[in-house]
XYZ file of C-alpha atoms in Angstrom:
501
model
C 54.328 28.971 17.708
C 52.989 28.299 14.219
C 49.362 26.364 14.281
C 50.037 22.464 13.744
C 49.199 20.590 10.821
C 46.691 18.246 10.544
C 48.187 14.672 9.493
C 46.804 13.609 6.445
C 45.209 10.271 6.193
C 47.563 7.815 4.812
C 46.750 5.976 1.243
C 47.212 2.936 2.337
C 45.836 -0.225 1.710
C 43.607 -0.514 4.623
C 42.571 3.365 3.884
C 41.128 1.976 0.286
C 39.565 -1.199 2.005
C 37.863 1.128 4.902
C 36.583 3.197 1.756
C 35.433 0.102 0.305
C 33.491 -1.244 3.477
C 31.575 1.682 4.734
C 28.712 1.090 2.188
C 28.646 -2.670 3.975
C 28.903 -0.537 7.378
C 25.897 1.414 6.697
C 23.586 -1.461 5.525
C 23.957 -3.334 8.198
C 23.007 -0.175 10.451
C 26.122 0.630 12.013
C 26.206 4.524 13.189
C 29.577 6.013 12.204
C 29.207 9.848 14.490
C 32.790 9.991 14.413
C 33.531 9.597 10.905
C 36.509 7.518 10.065
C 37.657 6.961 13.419
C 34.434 4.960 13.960
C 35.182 3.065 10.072
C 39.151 2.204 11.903
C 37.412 0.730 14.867
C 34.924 -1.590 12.709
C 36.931 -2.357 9.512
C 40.390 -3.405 11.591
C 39.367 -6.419 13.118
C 38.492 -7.775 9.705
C 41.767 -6.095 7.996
C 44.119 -8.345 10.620
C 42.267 -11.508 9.811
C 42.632 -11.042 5.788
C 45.070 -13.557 4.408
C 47.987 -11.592 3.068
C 47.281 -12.431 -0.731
C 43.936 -10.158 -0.212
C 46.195 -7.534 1.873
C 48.136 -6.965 -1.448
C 45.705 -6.609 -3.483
C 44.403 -3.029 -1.446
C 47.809 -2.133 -1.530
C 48.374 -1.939 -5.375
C 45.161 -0.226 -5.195
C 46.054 2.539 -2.772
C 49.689 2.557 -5.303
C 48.175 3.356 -8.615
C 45.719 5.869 -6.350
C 48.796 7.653 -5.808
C 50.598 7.711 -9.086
C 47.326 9.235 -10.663
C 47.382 12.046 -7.830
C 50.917 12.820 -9.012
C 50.489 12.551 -12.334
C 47.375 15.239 -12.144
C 47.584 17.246 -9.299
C 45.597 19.991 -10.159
C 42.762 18.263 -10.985
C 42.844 15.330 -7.729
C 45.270 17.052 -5.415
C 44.252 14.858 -2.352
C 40.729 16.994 -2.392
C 38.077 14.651 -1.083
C 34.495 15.372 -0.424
C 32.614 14.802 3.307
C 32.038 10.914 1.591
C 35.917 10.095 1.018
C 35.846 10.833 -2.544
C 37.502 12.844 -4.875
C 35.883 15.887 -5.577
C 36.891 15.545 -9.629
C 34.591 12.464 -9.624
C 31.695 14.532 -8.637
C 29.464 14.219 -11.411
C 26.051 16.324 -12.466
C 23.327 13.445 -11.748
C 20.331 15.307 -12.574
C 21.381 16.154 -15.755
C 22.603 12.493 -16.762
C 19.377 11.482 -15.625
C 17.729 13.498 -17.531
C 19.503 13.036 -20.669
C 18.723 9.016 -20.299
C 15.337 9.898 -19.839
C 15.287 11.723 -22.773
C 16.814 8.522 -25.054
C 15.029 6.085 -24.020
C 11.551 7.860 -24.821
C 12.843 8.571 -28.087
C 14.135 4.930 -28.756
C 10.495 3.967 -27.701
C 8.649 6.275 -29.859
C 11.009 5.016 -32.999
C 9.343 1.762 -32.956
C 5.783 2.607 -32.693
C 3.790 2.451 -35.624
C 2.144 5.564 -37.471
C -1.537 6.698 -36.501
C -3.550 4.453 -34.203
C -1.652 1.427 -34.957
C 0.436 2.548 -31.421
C -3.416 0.964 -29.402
C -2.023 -2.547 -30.116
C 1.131 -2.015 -28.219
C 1.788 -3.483 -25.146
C 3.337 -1.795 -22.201
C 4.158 -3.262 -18.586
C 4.050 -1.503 -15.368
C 5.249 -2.117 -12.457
C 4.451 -1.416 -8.816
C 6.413 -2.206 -4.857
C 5.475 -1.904 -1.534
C 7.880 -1.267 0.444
C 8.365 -1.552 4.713
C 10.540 1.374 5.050
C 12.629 4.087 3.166
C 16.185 3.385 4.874
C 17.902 6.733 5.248
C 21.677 7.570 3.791
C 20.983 5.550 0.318
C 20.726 2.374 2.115
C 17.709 1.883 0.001
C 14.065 0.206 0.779
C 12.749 -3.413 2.110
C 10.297 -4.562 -0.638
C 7.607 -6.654 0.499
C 5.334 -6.703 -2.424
C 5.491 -6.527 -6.394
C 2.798 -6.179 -8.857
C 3.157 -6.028 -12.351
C 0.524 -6.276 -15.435
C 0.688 -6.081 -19.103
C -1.685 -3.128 -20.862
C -2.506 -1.891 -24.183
C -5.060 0.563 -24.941
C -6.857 -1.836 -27.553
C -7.169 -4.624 -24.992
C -6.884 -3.041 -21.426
C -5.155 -4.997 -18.744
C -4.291 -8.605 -20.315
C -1.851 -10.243 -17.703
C -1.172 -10.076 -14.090
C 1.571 -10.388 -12.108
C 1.868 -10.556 -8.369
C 3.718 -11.576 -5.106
C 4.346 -10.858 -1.628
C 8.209 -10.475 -1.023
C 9.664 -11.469 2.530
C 11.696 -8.657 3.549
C 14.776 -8.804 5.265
C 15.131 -8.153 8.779
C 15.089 -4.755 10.323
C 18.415 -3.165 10.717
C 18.957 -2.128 13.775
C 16.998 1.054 15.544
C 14.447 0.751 12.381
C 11.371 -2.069 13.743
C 9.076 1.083 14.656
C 9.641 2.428 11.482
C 8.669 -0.279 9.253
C 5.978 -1.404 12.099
C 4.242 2.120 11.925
C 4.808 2.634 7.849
C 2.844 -0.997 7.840
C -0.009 0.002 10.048
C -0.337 3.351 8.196
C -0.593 2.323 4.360
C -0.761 -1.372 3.427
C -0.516 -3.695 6.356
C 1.405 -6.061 5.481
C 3.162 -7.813 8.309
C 6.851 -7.070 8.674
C 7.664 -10.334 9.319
C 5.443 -13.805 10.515
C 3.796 -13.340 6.966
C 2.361 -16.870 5.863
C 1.763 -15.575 2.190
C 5.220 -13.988 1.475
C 7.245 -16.227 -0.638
C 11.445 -16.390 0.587
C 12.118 -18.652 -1.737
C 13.795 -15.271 -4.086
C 15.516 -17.507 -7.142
C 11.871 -18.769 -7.884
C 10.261 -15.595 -7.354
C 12.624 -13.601 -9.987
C 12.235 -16.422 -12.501
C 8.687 -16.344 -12.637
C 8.826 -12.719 -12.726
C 11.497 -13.270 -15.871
C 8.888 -15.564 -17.277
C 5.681 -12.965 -17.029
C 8.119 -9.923 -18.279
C 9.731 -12.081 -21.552
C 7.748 -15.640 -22.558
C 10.075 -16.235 -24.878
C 13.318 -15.511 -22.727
C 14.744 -13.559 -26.065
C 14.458 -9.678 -25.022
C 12.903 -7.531 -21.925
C 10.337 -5.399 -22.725
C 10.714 -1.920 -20.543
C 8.763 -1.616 -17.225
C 7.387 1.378 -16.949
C 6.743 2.805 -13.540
C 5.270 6.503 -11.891
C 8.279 8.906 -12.146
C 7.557 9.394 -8.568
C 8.344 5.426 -7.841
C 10.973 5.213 -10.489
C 14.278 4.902 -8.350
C 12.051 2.537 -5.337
C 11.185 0.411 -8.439
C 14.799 -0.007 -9.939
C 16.644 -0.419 -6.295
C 14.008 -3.261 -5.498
C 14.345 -5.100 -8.870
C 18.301 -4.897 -8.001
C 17.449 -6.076 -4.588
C 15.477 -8.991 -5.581
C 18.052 -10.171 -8.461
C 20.777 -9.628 -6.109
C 18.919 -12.085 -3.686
C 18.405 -14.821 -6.394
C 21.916 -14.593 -7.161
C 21.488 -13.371 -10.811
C 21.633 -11.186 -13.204
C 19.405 -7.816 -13.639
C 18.467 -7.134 -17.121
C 15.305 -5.061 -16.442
C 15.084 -1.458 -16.972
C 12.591 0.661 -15.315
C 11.179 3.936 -17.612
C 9.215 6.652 -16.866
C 5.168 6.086 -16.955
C 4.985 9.931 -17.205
C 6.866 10.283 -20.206
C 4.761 7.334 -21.649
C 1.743 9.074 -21.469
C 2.705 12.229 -22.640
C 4.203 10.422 -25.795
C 0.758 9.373 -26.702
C -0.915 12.301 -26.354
C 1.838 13.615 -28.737
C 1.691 10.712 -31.286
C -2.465 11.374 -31.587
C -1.820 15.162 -33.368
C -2.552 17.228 -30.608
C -0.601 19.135 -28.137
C 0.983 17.113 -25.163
C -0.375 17.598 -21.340
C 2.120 19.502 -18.890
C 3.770 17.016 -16.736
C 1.211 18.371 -13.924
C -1.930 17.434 -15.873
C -0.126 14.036 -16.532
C 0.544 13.842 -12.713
C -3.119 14.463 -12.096
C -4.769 12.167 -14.770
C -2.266 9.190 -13.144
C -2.838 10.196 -9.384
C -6.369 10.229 -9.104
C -8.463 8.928 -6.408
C -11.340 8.032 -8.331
C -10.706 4.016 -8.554
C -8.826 3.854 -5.385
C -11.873 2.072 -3.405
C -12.987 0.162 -6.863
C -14.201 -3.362 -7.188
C -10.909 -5.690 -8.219
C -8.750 -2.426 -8.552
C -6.520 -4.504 -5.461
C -5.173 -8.011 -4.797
C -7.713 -9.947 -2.472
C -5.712 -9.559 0.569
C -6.139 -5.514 0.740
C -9.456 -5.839 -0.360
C -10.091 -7.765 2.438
C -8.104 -5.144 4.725
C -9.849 -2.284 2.751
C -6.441 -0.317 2.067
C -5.906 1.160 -1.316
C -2.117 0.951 -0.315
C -1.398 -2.375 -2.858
C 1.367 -2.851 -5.479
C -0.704 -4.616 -8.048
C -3.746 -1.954 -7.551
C -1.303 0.927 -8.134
C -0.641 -0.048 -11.396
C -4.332 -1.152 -12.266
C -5.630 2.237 -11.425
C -3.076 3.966 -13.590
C -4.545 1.632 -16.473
C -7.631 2.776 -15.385
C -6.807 6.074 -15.368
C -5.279 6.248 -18.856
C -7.886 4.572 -20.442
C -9.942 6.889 -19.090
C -7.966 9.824 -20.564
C -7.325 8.050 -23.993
C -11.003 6.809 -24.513
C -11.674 10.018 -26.934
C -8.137 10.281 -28.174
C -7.459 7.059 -29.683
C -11.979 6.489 -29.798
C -11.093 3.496 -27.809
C -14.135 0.816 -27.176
C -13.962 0.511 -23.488
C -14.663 -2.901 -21.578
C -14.133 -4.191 -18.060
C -10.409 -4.691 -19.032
C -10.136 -0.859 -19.177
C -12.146 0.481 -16.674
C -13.999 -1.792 -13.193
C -17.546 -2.139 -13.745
C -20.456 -0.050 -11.923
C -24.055 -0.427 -11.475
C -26.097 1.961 -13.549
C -28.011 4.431 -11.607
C -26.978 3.256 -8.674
C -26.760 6.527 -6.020
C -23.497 6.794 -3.611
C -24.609 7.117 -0.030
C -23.846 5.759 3.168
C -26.931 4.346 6.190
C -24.992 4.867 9.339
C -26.604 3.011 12.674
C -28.603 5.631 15.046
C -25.783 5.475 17.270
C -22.680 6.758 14.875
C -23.609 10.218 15.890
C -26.246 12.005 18.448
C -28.790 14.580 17.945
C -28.722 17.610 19.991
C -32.182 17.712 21.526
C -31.512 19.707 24.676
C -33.418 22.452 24.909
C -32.029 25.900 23.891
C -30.478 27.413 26.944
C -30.707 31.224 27.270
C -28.444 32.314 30.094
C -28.802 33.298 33.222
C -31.505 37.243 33.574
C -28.813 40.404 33.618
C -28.646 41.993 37.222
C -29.441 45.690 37.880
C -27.352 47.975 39.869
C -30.358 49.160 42.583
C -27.480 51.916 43.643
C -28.222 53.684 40.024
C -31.718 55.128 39.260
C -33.394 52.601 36.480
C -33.653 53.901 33.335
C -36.842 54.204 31.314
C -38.117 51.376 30.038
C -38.081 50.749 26.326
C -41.084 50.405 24.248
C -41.309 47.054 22.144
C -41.184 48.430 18.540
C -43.807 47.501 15.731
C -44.011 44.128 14.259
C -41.333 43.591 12.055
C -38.438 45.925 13.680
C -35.160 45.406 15.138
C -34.444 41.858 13.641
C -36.470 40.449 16.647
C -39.201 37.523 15.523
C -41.757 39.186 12.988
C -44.638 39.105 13.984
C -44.340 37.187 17.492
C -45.601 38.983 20.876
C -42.668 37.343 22.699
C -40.341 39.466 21.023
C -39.326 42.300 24.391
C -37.610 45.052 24.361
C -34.975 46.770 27.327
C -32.939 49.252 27.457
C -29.270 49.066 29.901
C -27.901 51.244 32.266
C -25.419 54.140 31.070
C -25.448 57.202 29.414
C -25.667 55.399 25.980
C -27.914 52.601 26.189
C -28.574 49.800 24.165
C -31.106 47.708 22.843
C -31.603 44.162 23.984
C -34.132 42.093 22.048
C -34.570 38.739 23.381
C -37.052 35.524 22.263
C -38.868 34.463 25.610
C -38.474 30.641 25.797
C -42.465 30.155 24.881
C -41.060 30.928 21.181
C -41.591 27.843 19.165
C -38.301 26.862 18.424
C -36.693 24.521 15.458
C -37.088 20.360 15.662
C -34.082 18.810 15.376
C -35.173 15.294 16.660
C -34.842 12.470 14.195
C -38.729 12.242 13.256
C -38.341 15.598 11.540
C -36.062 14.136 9.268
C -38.095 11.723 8.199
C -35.170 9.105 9.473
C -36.237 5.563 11.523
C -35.524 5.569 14.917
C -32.421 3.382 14.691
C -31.138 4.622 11.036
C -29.450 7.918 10.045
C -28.739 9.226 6.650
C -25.784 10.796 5.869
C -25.257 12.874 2.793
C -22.887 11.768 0.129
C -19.498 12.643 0.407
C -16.406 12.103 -1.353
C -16.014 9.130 -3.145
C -19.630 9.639 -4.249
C -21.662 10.494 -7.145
C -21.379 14.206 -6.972
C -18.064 14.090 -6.733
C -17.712 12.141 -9.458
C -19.429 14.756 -11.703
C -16.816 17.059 -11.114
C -14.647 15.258 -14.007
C -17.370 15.881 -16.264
C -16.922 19.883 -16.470
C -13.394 19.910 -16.340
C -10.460 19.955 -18.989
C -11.161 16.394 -19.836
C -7.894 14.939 -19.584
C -8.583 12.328 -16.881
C -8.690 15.124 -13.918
C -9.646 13.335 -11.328
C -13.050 13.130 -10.538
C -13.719 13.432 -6.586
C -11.284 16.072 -6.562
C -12.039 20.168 -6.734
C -15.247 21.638 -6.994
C -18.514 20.474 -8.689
C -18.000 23.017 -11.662
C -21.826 23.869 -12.326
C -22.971 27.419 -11.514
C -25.422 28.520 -8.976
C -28.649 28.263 -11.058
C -27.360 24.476 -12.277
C -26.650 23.726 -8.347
C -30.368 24.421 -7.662
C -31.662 22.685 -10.483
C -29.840 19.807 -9.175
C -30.933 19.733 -5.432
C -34.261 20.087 -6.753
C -34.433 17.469 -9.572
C -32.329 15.214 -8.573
C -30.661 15.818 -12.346
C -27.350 16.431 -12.946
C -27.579 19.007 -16.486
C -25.946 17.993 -18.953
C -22.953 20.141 -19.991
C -20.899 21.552 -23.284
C -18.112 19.275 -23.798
C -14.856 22.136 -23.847
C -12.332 19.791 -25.124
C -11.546 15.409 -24.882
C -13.068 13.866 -21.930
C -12.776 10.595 -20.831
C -14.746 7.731 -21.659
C -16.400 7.128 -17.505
C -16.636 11.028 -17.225
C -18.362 11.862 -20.090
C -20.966 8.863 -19.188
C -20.635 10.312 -15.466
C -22.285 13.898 -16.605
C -25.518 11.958 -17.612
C -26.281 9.895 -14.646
C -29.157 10.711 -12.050
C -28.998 10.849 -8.380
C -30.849 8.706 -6.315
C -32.344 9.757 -3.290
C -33.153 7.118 -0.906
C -37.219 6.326 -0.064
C -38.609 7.347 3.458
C -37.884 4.532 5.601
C -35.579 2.920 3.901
């Protein structure tokens, strides 16, 4: 008997309204393992309660759905994709992405003025925080939005920021947005007493920051990294407040390169731009985060992500555009102030157990004993120049070997904390990263804002003892533009911290 065919799914009405619900489906974390047969189970109960007016509607639908099929078979010919759709409307998305990138940096870069006139413009970014990623395009839960207004004449000017309340879980996703909280920036997932519900006020004000005058919206410019989490919350929140979104989210990447072009020289590969705008070097800053994670001590905050890329470009620019910097453009640090940390005596122990040497080897009496070895002279063998303890023997076999032991009466190395010249209930620690050292490393790079704290020291061997010695960082040859806080950072001085202090 010939195989049967499989029955194709009827274009019906209901077949266009199941297609129609299963976005609604997944966002309210239904699980659909069987496909359409689950969709049939979920979407009928609904279906028999529609009035038929509604009913009638689908069903012209589903008709002119069929009269295109016949009219162009070759092209729609019932061929649908695993999501229900046909696979003519498959589209290249990457490449119409791209190709919107690409016009709205040049519509940008049409309205800036010639030469340095582009350091008075103004640019906003913006920032979320987010409880979760929800999987299958269902999108993110926004809990927090930070936005400020930036121009490299002024630095930061404006701030904007809000805690968002979130919706509720879906279902199966509490520990995710529970442990994504605890990991990064701690917001509560719900409970919160500073996260404002009240969403039609919220987007107003927002409105309000982005456009004073309520006549045109400025771009928002955002990390291409952040770009879609940006765009889906904005649609989120506008959604909730029951209006209309007429923000549009750019690239910040794009931005930057632009003005690297627009000085004369030769833009930065989208990795150096990546580097220059993910740096750690302001992440633990003074007033680079809202109060609230400063008080937590998280450097996971929507309004601090977009300060440090300010930061960071001002940074870059300083030499470019010969910028004069001021606390709008970069935080504020103490001069000659050195980066260490006093830890209490008990964050970590000192060893001082004796060294133990292991048990003496054993002899096999049932063998005759070898002849002994002679110590050699003073200074052979590797064993302690000089020192009488130093023995010699020789083991059993036809090839023996030499066994050169220090005797325990060997004076052996202090490590107790009154050789390090440490009080009884302090320890020093040496600096480590974010500290002052590492911030030198900026100073002998490329200059482009790579991030100090990250990658090597870049002085040679000779420089490296000059500075544990001195206590001077040398001063080196400037290769190309570097920033405004590293090229001050390569003629600082360490400070070593006083005995008994």
């Amino acid at each position: 008997m010939p195989p049967k065919k499989k029955n194709k799914p009827q274009r019906n009405g209901f077949w266009v309204y199941m297609q129609e619900m299963i976005p609604e489906f997944k966002r309210q974390g239904y699980q659909m393992p069987n496909g359409m047969a689950d969709v049939v189970k979920l979407a009928h109960p609904t279906w028999k309660a529609m009035p038929e007016s509604e009913k009638q509607e689908y069903e012209r639908q589903a008709k002119e759905l069929k009269q295109r099929m016949k009219e162009n078979p070759s092209t729609m010919g019932g061929r649908l994709d695993c999501t229900g759709r046909p696979l003519a409307d498959r589209v290249d998305k990457k490449a119409i992405l791209e190709k919107r990138r690409r016009d709205e940096r040049m519509r940008v870069k049409e309205a800036w003025p010639p030469g340095n006139g582009v350091v008075r413009e103004t640019f906003l970014l913006v920032g979320f925080q987010s409880l979760c990623e929800l999987p299958d395009d269902q999108g993110y839960m926004p809990c927090e939005i930070g936005v400020v207004e930036y121009s490299l004449q002024e630095g930061i000017t404006r701030e904007f920021h809000r805690f968002i309340k979130p919706d509720k879980p879906p279902l199966g996703f509490r520990y995710l947005c529970q442990s994504t909280s605890d990991n990064t920036h701690q917001i509560p997932i719900e409970g919160f007493e500073l996260a404002e519900g009240n969403y039609h006020s919220l987007w107003s004000d927002l409105c309000k920051f982005i456009s004073p005058s309520g006549r045109g919206f400025p771009p928002l410019y955002s990390q291409v990294t952040h770009t879609d989490m940006c765009e889906w919350c904005l649609d989120w929140l506008a959604d909730m407040a029951r209006e209309y979104n007429r923000l549009h989210v750019y690239e910040l990447d794009g931005l930057v390169q632009d003005l690297y072009e627009h000085s004369g020289g030769p833009p930065p590969s989208k990795s150096m731009i990546a580097s220059i705008l993910n740096t750690s070097v302001f992440d633990y800053e003074e007033g680079s985060s809202c109060e609230y994670h400063a008080s937590k001590e998280v450097k996971y905050c929507a309004l601090g992500a977009v300060k440090r890329c300010c930061f960071s470009i001002s940074d870059s620019m300083a030499q470019v555009y010969n910028l004069e910097l001021t606390p709008r453009h970069l935080p504020e640090r103490p001069e000659n102030q050195g980066h260490y940390t006093i830890l209490p005596s008990d964050a970590f122990a000192l060893d001082r157990r004796p060294l133990w040497n292991g048990p003496p080897r054993q002899r096999n009496t049932s063998q005759p004993r070898a002849p002994t070895y002679s110590a050699p002279p003073s200074g052979g063998y590797g064993g302690v120049r000089g020192s009488p303890s130093s023995t010699a023997s020789a083991s059993d076999g036809i090839f023996p070997a030499r066994d050169i032991r220090v005797q325990p009466q060997a004076q052996q190395p202090d490590h107790s904390a009154q050789s390090l010249n440490v009080p009884e209930n302090r320890a020093l620690r040496k600096p480590t990263t974010p500290g002052f050292v590492a911030q030198l490393s900026g100073a002998a790079g490329a200059g482009l804002g790579r991030g100090r704290g990250r990658g090597t020291l870049g002085l040679t061997p000779e420089q490296m003892r000059r500075l544990t010695a001195t206590g001077t960082a040398p001063q080196q040859p400037q290769p190309g533009v570097v920033g405004g806080l590293q090229h001050q950072m390569a003629s600082l001085t360490v400070q070593t911290q006083p005995n008994g202090q």
